[in-house]
Amino acid sequence: MSGTILVGTSFGDEGKGGIADYISQDADMVVRPQGGPNAGHTLVVNDEKTILRLIPSGILNESVKCVLAQGMVIDPFVLHSEIKSLIKKGVKLKDRLFISNMAHVITPNHLAEDRSEHSANIGTTKKGVGPAYADKASRKGVRLGKFIQDVKAGRVDKHSFDWAVREAVEDIQWFVCDTSELVYNALVNNGNVIFEGAQGTLLDIDHGTYPYVTSSNTIAAGACTGSGIGPTMIDEVIGISKAYMTRVGEGPFPTQIKDDVEKSLRDAGNEYGSVTGRARRVGWLDLPMLKYSVRINGITSLALTKIDVLSYESLGFDEINVCVDYLLDDETCEYFPLSRLSDVEPIYMSFLSWKAEHLQSKLAGPAKEFVKFIEDYLKIPVSIISYGASRESTFKVAA
Ligand code: IMP
Ligand code: MG
């Protein structure tokens, strides 16, 4: 039995899709426990770009089963268009894609509500995710299984949909089942199951920068509640972080870069939202935040992504910064000041920058020293490195 949780260590967009794609080459099942079409995973396989918002990236590996678990909120139109586009690409979905009958449905009313001023102040992705979770918590929501029954019985308007949704339901229904038992059985039968968390730790509804968060538990524990398996079935929690940081939407971001370097780094890393196209805010790697993330998630090792970007000649960095502590009220912090992140001033250490030749299938020079420093600081190993968008530029670090 082997259960591995992949979790974003900061504000989402850490490159989880790429790491999930890489490690799902050896997996039997990939499960998405929570979130909805607010996520966007950009995958590059055989030079071809695919963006998936609901279906886990593992779907492109033919031997992998993919599960959309009951902690998710699902927009039937988005799901339908992903199913259609995968079929068009020749991806086989029968007996490979399983969608929970207990996941909640995002309705047109939820989408309308997510265009409110309140949502704009948070900077949501406007995909109806928050309102759908709110209805779920107030026990007014509709689960996918019941929804399909209603639509087939002609009760479409009951959920603020128009008739167009019948076509979506027609195609979706074949994949809908009780997924928690499926996941359990895979684990019990020695399957290699990956839980692909969406968004990041600091966007968690309980442990993030509330109210500037998403509406689900994005942390590792959320993978258990979302998919309906016990914590004792998890062996590993891999945290994902870029070698720098980004945040899209509002909320505190201590290491955000406040000069022209922000734009150069954004362009170098192509840091524009895959769902909304929004420019992401860009900053230096924040180790106190990562340390918090290691604690909250019980992270056992780290995957470090986009380590190549800081070496780009277009940036011309001789040195890069890493935040090692915060100043708060003129003192350094003994603890992680989650509720006062807007008031901290980061303390940076600078590191020699590296070059492309330091990144080929193993690390050398300043890149190696950078990674060693992170490992010592966080007291966990860096187990995976990626230095480009393709599978070929991702490698496991020898222990
Ligand atoms: P919502 O999830 O659309 O309600 O958005 C709430 C906050 O989470 C906003 O700041 C979004 O930008 C952010 N967010 C939601 N999903 C993602 C994601 O997949 N990557 C990065 N940020 C996200
Ligand atoms: Mg994303």
Tab-separated table of C-alpha atoms and ligand atoms in Angstrom:
chain	number	residue	atom	x	y	z
A	1	MET	CA	0.000	0.000	0.000
A	2	SER	CA	1.353	3.393	-0.913
A	3	GLY	CA	-0.458	6.695	-0.544
A	4	THR	CA	1.350	9.903	-1.496
A	5	ILE	CA	-0.077	13.384	-1.088
A	6	LEU	CA	1.176	16.220	-3.280
A	7	VAL	CA	0.584	19.592	-1.707
A	8	GLY	CA	1.342	23.179	-2.708
A	9	THR	CA	3.517	24.856	-0.063
A	10	SER	CA	2.485	28.469	-0.668
A	11	PHE	CA	-0.140	30.228	-2.826
A	12	GLY	CA	-0.832	27.668	-5.558
A	13	ASP	CA	0.819	27.466	-8.975
A	14	GLU	CA	3.880	25.753	-7.502
A	15	GLY	CA	4.053	23.393	-10.465
A	16	LYS	CA	2.031	20.543	-8.945
A	17	GLY	CA	0.695	19.507	-12.352
A	18	GLY	CA	4.150	18.825	-13.715
A	19	ILE	CA	5.296	16.920	-10.622
A	20	ALA	CA	2.047	14.931	-10.563
A	21	ASP	CA	2.567	14.060	-14.205
A	22	TYR	CA	6.148	13.001	-13.512
A	23	ILE	CA	5.436	10.791	-10.506
A	24	SER	CA	2.206	9.379	-11.885
A	25	GLN	CA	4.299	7.498	-14.442
A	26	ASP	CA	4.667	4.886	-11.663
A	27	ALA	CA	1.161	5.320	-10.223
A	28	ASP	CA	-1.994	3.253	-10.423
A	29	MET	CA	-4.353	6.035	-9.441
A	30	VAL	CA	-4.362	9.824	-9.154
A	31	VAL	CA	-7.036	11.433	-6.986
A	32	ARG	CA	-8.105	15.073	-6.824
A	33	PRO	CA	-9.513	15.542	-3.320
A	34	GLN	CA	-10.748	19.156	-3.288
A	35	GLY	CA	-11.164	22.418	-5.161
A	36	GLY	CA	-12.783	22.882	-8.537
A	37	PRO	CA	-12.183	24.650	-11.852
A	38	ASN	CA	-10.273	27.386	-9.977
A	39	ALA	CA	-7.209	25.175	-10.453
A	40	GLY	CA	-5.348	25.048	-13.712
A	41	HIS	CA	-2.610	22.634	-14.559
A	42	THR	CA	-0.553	23.274	-17.612
A	43	LEU	CA	1.078	20.114	-18.879
A	44	VAL	CA	3.551	19.681	-21.657
A	45	VAL	CA	3.820	16.165	-23.054
A	46	ASN	CA	5.523	15.527	-26.403
A	47	ASP	CA	5.716	19.294	-26.918
A	48	GLU	CA	1.942	19.512	-26.723
A	49	LYS	CA	0.323	21.821	-24.180
A	50	THR	CA	-2.793	20.725	-22.264
A	51	ILE	CA	-4.626	22.722	-19.596
A	52	LEU	CA	-6.800	20.743	-17.204
A	53	ARG	CA	-8.907	22.387	-14.521
A	54	LEU	CA	-10.837	19.471	-13.005
A	55	ILE	CA	-9.426	16.189	-14.291
A	56	PRO	CA	-6.053	15.204	-12.773
A	57	SER	CA	-3.081	15.389	-15.094
A	58	GLY	CA	-2.505	11.645	-14.589
A	59	ILE	CA	-5.186	11.070	-17.216
A	60	LEU	CA	-2.497	11.382	-19.888
A	61	ASN	CA	-0.712	8.296	-18.533
A	62	GLU	CA	-2.709	5.415	-19.944
A	63	SER	CA	-2.159	2.986	-17.093
A	64	VAL	CA	-3.430	5.453	-14.481
A	65	LYS	CA	-6.969	5.704	-13.145
A	66	CYS	CA	-8.151	9.213	-12.259
A	67	VAL	CA	-10.607	10.139	-9.557
A	68	LEU	CA	-12.498	13.375	-8.916
A	69	ALA	CA	-13.341	12.854	-5.262
A	70	GLN	CA	-16.276	14.039	-3.190
A	71	GLY	CA	-14.484	17.022	-1.657
A	72	MET	CA	-14.544	18.687	-5.062
A	73	VAL	CA	-16.983	21.191	-6.533
A	74	ILE	CA	-17.707	20.517	-10.186
A	75	ASP	CA	-18.998	22.725	-12.961
A	76	PRO	CA	-20.700	20.270	-15.331
A	77	PHE	CA	-19.919	22.407	-18.380
A	78	VAL	CA	-16.206	22.621	-17.596
A	79	LEU	CA	-16.100	18.886	-16.906
A	80	HIS	CA	-17.934	18.154	-20.137
A	81	SER	CA	-15.540	20.237	-22.208
A	82	GLU	CA	-12.504	18.523	-20.631
A	83	ILE	CA	-14.006	15.100	-21.312
A	84	LYS	CA	-14.709	16.052	-24.919
A	85	SER	CA	-11.250	17.486	-25.511
A	86	LEU	CA	-9.510	14.440	-24.014
A	87	ILE	CA	-11.611	12.113	-26.183
A	88	LYS	CA	-10.685	14.233	-29.195
A	89	LYS	CA	-6.998	13.789	-28.322
A	90	GLY	CA	-7.610	10.025	-28.364
A	91	VAL	CA	-7.314	9.599	-24.588
A	92	LYS	CA	-9.246	6.549	-23.412
A	93	LEU	CA	-11.528	7.422	-20.465
A	94	LYS	CA	-13.649	4.293	-20.020
A	95	ASP	CA	-12.664	2.475	-16.798
A	96	ARG	CA	-10.094	5.210	-16.183
A	97	LEU	CA	-12.093	8.262	-15.126
A	98	PHE	CA	-14.232	8.151	-11.979
A	99	ILE	CA	-16.220	11.076	-10.634
A	100	SER	CA	-17.792	11.108	-7.184
A	101	ASN	CA	-21.582	11.119	-7.034
A	102	MET	CA	-21.148	13.124	-3.823
A	103	ALA	CA	-19.067	15.969	-5.224
A	104	HIS	CA	-21.024	19.218	-5.258
A	105	VAL	CA	-22.277	20.960	-8.379
A	106	ILE	CA	-21.368	24.531	-9.334
A	107	THR	CA	-24.538	26.125	-10.725
A	108	PRO	CA	-25.056	29.269	-12.848
A	109	ASN	CA	-26.240	30.983	-9.638
A	110	HIS	CA	-22.854	30.232	-8.037
A	111	LEU	CA	-21.075	31.707	-11.044
A	112	ALA	CA	-23.212	34.853	-10.820
A	113	GLU	CA	-22.515	35.172	-7.097
A	114	ASP	CA	-18.777	34.852	-7.707
A	115	ARG	CA	-18.887	38.004	-9.819
A	116	SER	CA	-19.845	40.095	-6.760
A	117	GLU	CA	-17.816	42.924	-5.270
A	118	HIS	CA	-16.944	40.701	-2.324
A	119	SER	CA	-15.399	38.095	-4.636
A	120	ALA	CA	-13.523	40.843	-6.468
A	121	ASN	CA	-12.020	42.055	-3.179
A	122	ILE	CA	-10.644	38.565	-2.538
A	123	GLY	CA	-9.546	38.303	-6.156
A	124	THR	CA	-11.258	34.955	-6.793
A	125	THR	CA	-11.024	33.096	-10.066
A	126	LYS	CA	-14.798	33.730	-10.574
A	127	LYS	CA	-15.489	30.053	-11.223
A	128	GLY	CA	-18.245	29.772	-8.597
A	129	VAL	CA	-16.086	27.752	-6.207
A	130	GLY	CA	-16.659	29.788	-3.011
A	131	PRO	CA	-20.462	30.039	-3.430
A	132	ALA	CA	-20.728	26.290	-4.175
A	133	TYR	CA	-18.805	25.412	-0.999
A	134	ALA	CA	-20.916	27.931	0.960
A	135	ASP	CA	-24.114	26.173	-0.155
A	136	LYS	CA	-22.557	22.806	0.696
A	137	ALA	CA	-21.736	24.008	4.229
A	138	SER	CA	-25.205	25.478	4.704
A	139	ARG	CA	-26.703	22.194	3.455
A	140	LYS	CA	-28.357	23.807	0.466
A	141	GLY	CA	-26.006	22.389	-2.152
A	142	VAL	CA	-26.676	19.686	-4.708
A	143	ARG	CA	-24.533	16.591	-5.108
A	144	LEU	CA	-23.627	15.364	-8.553
A	145	GLY	CA	-25.499	12.043	-8.284
A	146	LYS	CA	-28.754	13.694	-7.267
A	147	PHE	CA	-28.224	16.415	-9.835
A	148	ILE	CA	-27.947	13.881	-12.653
A	149	GLN	CA	-31.187	12.234	-11.527
A	150	ASP	CA	-32.923	15.613	-11.448
A	151	VAL	CA	-31.707	16.615	-14.897
A	152	LYS	CA	-32.736	13.281	-16.391
A	153	ALA	CA	-36.176	13.691	-14.848
A	154	GLY	CA	-36.452	17.103	-16.494
A	155	ARG	CA	-35.996	19.102	-13.290
A	156	VAL	CA	-33.304	21.332	-14.773
A	157	ASP	CA	-34.421	24.797	-13.736
A	158	LYS	CA	-34.607	23.699	-10.094
A	159	HIS	CA	-30.837	24.245	-10.091
A	160	SER	CA	-30.786	27.429	-12.193
A	161	PHE	CA	-29.492	25.597	-15.271
A	162	ASP	CA	-30.984	25.778	-18.730
A	163	TRP	CA	-31.551	22.823	-21.058
A	164	ALA	CA	-28.015	22.893	-22.409
A	165	VAL	CA	-26.883	21.032	-19.300
A	166	ARG	CA	-28.728	17.883	-20.456
A	167	GLU	CA	-26.105	17.290	-23.112
A	168	ALA	CA	-23.317	17.611	-20.535
A	169	VAL	CA	-25.059	15.236	-18.131
A	170	GLU	CA	-25.638	12.726	-20.933
A	171	ASP	CA	-21.854	12.385	-21.377
A	172	ILE	CA	-20.781	12.771	-17.737
A	173	GLN	CA	-23.136	10.221	-16.165
A	174	TRP	CA	-21.118	7.152	-17.245
A	175	PHE	CA	-18.182	8.189	-15.090
A	176	VAL	CA	-20.098	8.933	-11.883
A	177	CYS	CA	-19.860	6.486	-8.955
A	178	ASP	CA	-18.926	6.118	-5.270
A	179	THR	CA	-15.224	6.935	-5.456
A	180	SER	CA	-14.118	6.584	-1.820
A	181	GLU	CA	-14.422	2.809	-1.940
A	182	LEU	CA	-12.505	2.724	-5.198
A	183	VAL	CA	-9.619	4.665	-3.666
A	184	TYR	CA	-9.658	2.513	-0.545
A	185	ASN	CA	-9.553	-0.685	-2.590
A	186	ALA	CA	-6.674	0.606	-4.685
A	187	LEU	CA	-4.672	1.298	-1.508
A	188	VAL	CA	-5.555	-2.006	0.141
A	189	ASN	CA	-4.590	-3.903	-3.012
A	190	ASN	CA	-1.099	-2.420	-2.915
A	191	GLY	CA	-1.824	0.258	-5.472
A	192	ASN	CA	0.332	3.317	-5.772
A	193	VAL	CA	-2.134	6.168	-5.193
A	194	ILE	CA	-1.304	9.848	-5.576
A	195	PHE	CA	-3.491	12.547	-4.060
A	196	GLU	CA	-3.037	15.700	-6.068
A	197	GLY	CA	-3.966	18.679	-3.906
A	198	ALA	CA	-5.108	21.855	-5.626
A	199	GLN	CA	-4.120	25.444	-4.686
A	200	GLY	CA	-1.618	25.873	-1.838
A	201	THR	CA	-1.190	25.804	1.935
A	202	LEU	CA	-1.534	29.566	2.441
A	203	LEU	CA	-4.841	29.443	0.525
A	204	ASP	CA	-6.310	26.899	2.982
A	205	ILE	CA	-9.636	28.044	4.467
A	206	ASP	CA	-8.435	27.284	8.032
A	207	HIS	CA	-4.652	27.569	7.867
A	208	GLY	CA	-4.144	30.182	5.154
A	209	THR	CA	-4.242	33.973	4.975
A	210	TYR	CA	-7.994	34.242	5.692
A	211	PRO	CA	-10.063	35.864	4.197
A	212	TYR	CA	-7.697	35.836	1.204
A	213	VAL	CA	-8.017	32.090	0.734
A	214	THR	CA	-9.986	29.578	-1.284
A	215	SER	CA	-12.982	27.798	0.234
A	216	SER	CA	-11.576	24.308	0.852
A	217	ASN	CA	-8.881	22.589	2.907
A	218	THR	CA	-5.923	22.630	0.580
A	219	ILE	CA	-3.495	21.162	3.129
A	220	ALA	CA	-2.464	17.494	3.236
A	221	ALA	CA	-5.188	16.567	5.730
A	222	GLY	CA	-7.748	17.838	3.208
A	223	ALA	CA	-6.716	15.015	0.886
A	224	CYS	CA	-8.067	12.529	3.462
A	225	THR	CA	-11.377	14.283	4.144
A	226	GLY	CA	-11.835	15.124	0.480
A	227	SER	CA	-11.338	11.601	-0.801
A	228	GLY	CA	-12.657	9.661	2.192
A	229	ILE	CA	-9.622	7.673	3.279
A	230	GLY	CA	-7.985	7.525	6.696
A	231	PRO	CA	-4.716	9.331	7.548
A	232	THR	CA	-3.067	5.982	8.378
A	233	MET	CA	-3.180	5.111	4.678
A	234	ILE	CA	-0.791	7.907	3.759
A	235	ASP	CA	2.944	7.142	3.549
A	236	GLU	CA	4.378	10.305	2.088
A	237	VAL	CA	3.577	13.995	1.774
A	238	ILE	CA	5.524	15.782	-0.947
A	239	GLY	CA	5.468	19.577	-0.746
A	240	ILE	CA	5.903	21.470	-4.006
A	241	SER	CA	7.600	24.850	-4.222
A	242	LYS	CA	9.046	26.921	-6.990
A	243	ALA	CA	12.587	28.278	-6.479
A	244	TYR	CA	10.868	31.665	-6.109
A	245	MET	CA	7.261	32.494	-5.289
A	246	THR	CA	4.122	33.836	-6.888
A	247	ARG	CA	0.662	34.825	-5.748
A	248	VAL	CA	-2.384	35.613	-7.856
A	249	GLY	CA	-5.324	37.425	-6.272
A	250	GLU	CA	-5.294	39.611	-3.187
A	251	GLY	CA	-3.743	39.000	0.242
A	252	PRO	CA	-0.390	39.322	2.030
A	253	PHE	CA	2.802	38.273	0.258
A	254	PRO	CA	5.848	39.197	2.393
A	255	THR	CA	8.575	38.548	-0.187
A	256	GLN	CA	6.855	40.197	-3.161
A	257	ILE	CA	9.418	42.094	-5.237
A	258	LYS	CA	8.527	45.764	-5.486
A	259	ASP	CA	10.698	46.981	-8.379
A	260	ASP	CA	11.224	46.235	-12.112
A	261	VAL	CA	12.723	42.877	-11.252
A	262	GLU	CA	9.192	41.646	-10.520
A	263	LYS	CA	8.122	42.091	-14.114
A	264	SER	CA	11.319	40.578	-15.565
A	265	LEU	CA	10.964	37.529	-13.327
A	266	ARG	CA	7.244	37.225	-14.151
A	267	ASP	CA	8.016	37.229	-17.864
A	268	ALA	CA	10.999	34.901	-17.505
A	269	GLY	CA	8.847	32.383	-15.612
A	270	ASN	CA	5.733	33.083	-17.714
A	271	GLU	CA	3.853	33.779	-14.497
A	272	TYR	CA	0.399	34.426	-15.876
A	273	GLY	CA	-2.601	32.494	-14.554
A	274	SER	CA	-3.538	29.428	-16.589
A	275	VAL	CA	-7.227	29.829	-15.648
A	276	THR	CA	-7.702	33.604	-15.666
A	277	GLY	CA	-4.638	34.900	-17.534
A	278	ARG	CA	-3.976	37.290	-14.635
A	279	ALA	CA	-0.423	38.499	-14.035
A	280	ARG	CA	0.891	36.773	-10.920
A	281	ARG	CA	2.680	38.774	-8.249
A	282	VAL	CA	6.258	37.553	-7.969
A	283	GLY	CA	8.660	37.327	-5.023
A	284	TRP	CA	11.670	35.573	-3.528
A	285	LEU	CA	11.600	32.170	-1.893
A	286	ASP	CA	10.197	32.502	1.638
A	287	LEU	CA	11.707	29.861	3.934
A	288	PRO	CA	9.800	30.797	7.133
A	289	MET	CA	6.618	30.257	5.115
A	290	LEU	CA	7.879	26.940	3.785
A	291	LYS	CA	8.789	25.861	7.297
A	292	TYR	CA	5.212	26.604	8.377
A	293	SER	CA	3.996	24.601	5.421
A	294	VAL	CA	6.220	21.642	6.340
A	295	ARG	CA	4.669	21.687	9.819
A	296	ILE	CA	1.017	22.122	8.812
A	297	ASN	CA	1.168	19.423	6.146
A	298	GLY	CA	3.623	16.996	7.726
A	299	ILE	CA	5.719	17.240	4.571
A	300	THR	CA	8.270	14.429	4.228
A	301	SER	CA	10.189	15.795	1.235
A	302	LEU	CA	10.178	18.747	-1.110
A	303	ALA	CA	9.905	18.997	-4.896
A	304	LEU	CA	11.562	22.153	-6.165
A	305	THR	CA	10.297	23.405	-9.522
A	306	LYS	CA	11.302	26.030	-12.086
A	307	ILE	CA	14.808	26.179	-10.698
A	308	ASP	CA	16.036	27.060	-14.214
A	309	VAL	CA	14.177	30.379	-14.355
A	310	LEU	CA	16.509	32.165	-11.906
A	311	SER	CA	19.453	31.266	-14.163
A	312	TYR	CA	18.033	32.828	-17.323
A	313	GLU	CA	20.394	35.163	-19.110
A	314	SER	CA	17.506	37.565	-19.745
A	315	LEU	CA	17.425	38.182	-15.993
A	316	GLY	CA	21.176	38.515	-15.639
A	317	PHE	CA	21.106	37.721	-11.909
A	318	ASP	CA	24.535	37.456	-10.274
A	319	GLU	CA	22.839	36.848	-6.959
A	320	ILE	CA	19.387	35.821	-5.834
A	321	ASN	CA	17.594	36.393	-2.536
A	322	VAL	CA	16.065	33.929	-0.122
A	323	CYS	CA	14.029	35.042	2.905
A	324	VAL	CA	15.353	33.387	6.082
A	325	ASP	CA	13.429	35.290	8.782
A	326	TYR	CA	10.945	38.136	9.285
A	327	LEU	CA	11.187	41.349	11.266
A	328	LEU	CA	7.945	42.098	13.105
A	329	ASP	CA	7.659	45.104	15.432
A	330	ASP	CA	11.472	45.450	15.096
A	331	GLU	CA	12.127	41.932	16.310
A	332	THR	CA	12.822	38.670	14.556
A	333	CYS	CA	10.101	36.044	14.709
A	334	GLU	CA	10.168	33.018	16.994
A	335	TYR	CA	6.967	31.713	15.411
A	336	PHE	CA	5.176	32.003	12.074
A	337	PRO	CA	2.993	35.155	12.295
A	338	LEU	CA	0.140	33.910	10.092
A	339	SER	CA	-2.324	36.621	11.089
A	340	ARG	CA	0.240	39.426	10.760
A	341	LEU	CA	1.915	38.596	7.466
A	342	SER	CA	1.065	42.059	6.096
A	343	ASP	CA	3.247	43.660	8.766
A	344	VAL	CA	6.434	41.637	8.452
A	345	GLU	CA	9.614	42.723	6.762
A	346	PRO	CA	11.586	39.884	5.223
A	347	ILE	CA	15.242	39.355	6.101
A	348	TYR	CA	17.112	38.101	3.059
A	349	MET	CA	20.242	36.098	2.497
A	350	SER	CA	21.789	36.316	-0.940
A	351	PHE	CA	23.068	33.355	-2.908
A	352	LEU	CA	25.271	33.206	-5.974
A	353	SER	CA	23.119	32.581	-9.004
A	354	TRP	CA	23.626	29.486	-11.145
A	355	LYS	CA	23.819	28.751	-14.850
A	356	ALA	CA	22.061	26.256	-17.118
A	357	GLU	CA	25.068	23.915	-16.963
A	358	HIS	CA	24.540	23.495	-13.203
A	359	LEU	CA	21.127	21.922	-13.789
A	360	GLN	CA	21.569	18.935	-16.078
A	361	SER	CA	20.037	15.760	-14.580
A	362	LYS	CA	21.870	16.493	-11.360
A	363	LEU	CA	22.797	19.665	-9.548
A	364	ALA	CA	26.170	21.345	-9.436
A	365	GLY	CA	27.833	24.543	-8.194
A	366	PRO	CA	25.677	27.302	-6.687
A	367	ALA	CA	22.422	25.415	-7.491
A	368	LYS	CA	23.600	22.529	-5.345
A	369	GLU	CA	24.490	24.878	-2.477
A	370	PHE	CA	21.090	26.593	-2.714
A	371	VAL	CA	19.286	23.254	-2.418
A	372	LYS	CA	21.524	22.105	0.438
A	373	PHE	CA	20.703	25.314	2.324
A	374	ILE	CA	16.961	24.729	1.878
A	375	GLU	CA	17.282	21.134	3.127
A	376	ASP	CA	19.213	22.213	6.225
A	377	TYR	CA	16.767	25.018	6.965
A	378	LEU	CA	13.614	22.902	6.577
A	379	LYS	CA	15.152	19.685	7.934
A	380	ILE	CA	13.648	17.626	5.120
A	381	PRO	CA	15.231	16.375	1.887
A	382	VAL	CA	14.615	17.872	-1.537
A	383	SER	CA	13.579	14.732	-3.433
A	384	ILE	CA	12.610	16.036	-6.871
A	385	ILE	CA	13.932	18.894	-8.999
A	386	SER	CA	12.437	20.288	-12.155
A	387	TYR	CA	14.257	22.709	-14.422
A	388	GLY	CA	11.791	23.019	-17.293
A	389	ALA	CA	8.215	22.271	-18.306
A	390	SER	CA	8.800	18.860	-19.858
A	391	ARG	CA	8.973	15.464	-18.155
A	392	GLU	CA	12.550	15.122	-19.369
A	393	SER	CA	13.705	18.081	-17.300
A	394	THR	CA	12.466	16.623	-14.034
A	395	PHE	CA	14.620	14.284	-11.959
A	396	LYS	CA	14.749	12.525	-8.628
A	397	VAL	CA	17.563	13.542	-6.321
A	398	ALA	CA	19.596	10.559	-5.157
A	399	ALA	CA	19.217	10.184	-1.384
B	1	IMP	P1	-11.353	31.044	-5.537
B	1	IMP	O1	-10.767	29.728	-5.209
B	1	IMP	O2	-11.679	31.210	-7.010
B	1	IMP	O3	-12.511	31.402	-4.646
B	1	IMP	O4	-10.234	32.168	-5.249
B	1	IMP	C1	-9.781	32.470	-3.954
B	1	IMP	C2	-8.296	32.812	-3.951
B	1	IMP	O5	-7.548	31.640	-4.273
B	1	IMP	C3	-7.898	33.854	-5.000
B	1	IMP	O6	-6.801	34.607	-4.481
B	1	IMP	C4	-7.412	33.011	-6.162
B	1	IMP	O7	-6.503	33.713	-6.977
B	1	IMP	C5	-6.742	31.885	-5.424
B	1	IMP	N1	-6.700	30.626	-6.195
B	1	IMP	C6	-7.713	29.737	-6.348
B	1	IMP	N2	-7.309	28.680	-7.078
B	1	IMP	C7	-6.020	28.899	-7.372
B	1	IMP	C8	-5.034	28.131	-8.083
B	1	IMP	O8	-5.273	27.025	-8.576
B	1	IMP	N3	-3.789	28.686	-8.176
B	1	IMP	C9	-3.498	29.875	-7.602
B	1	IMP	N4	-4.364	30.618	-6.926
B	1	IMP	C10	-5.622	30.136	-6.812
B	2	MG	MG	-2.497	26.850	-11.367
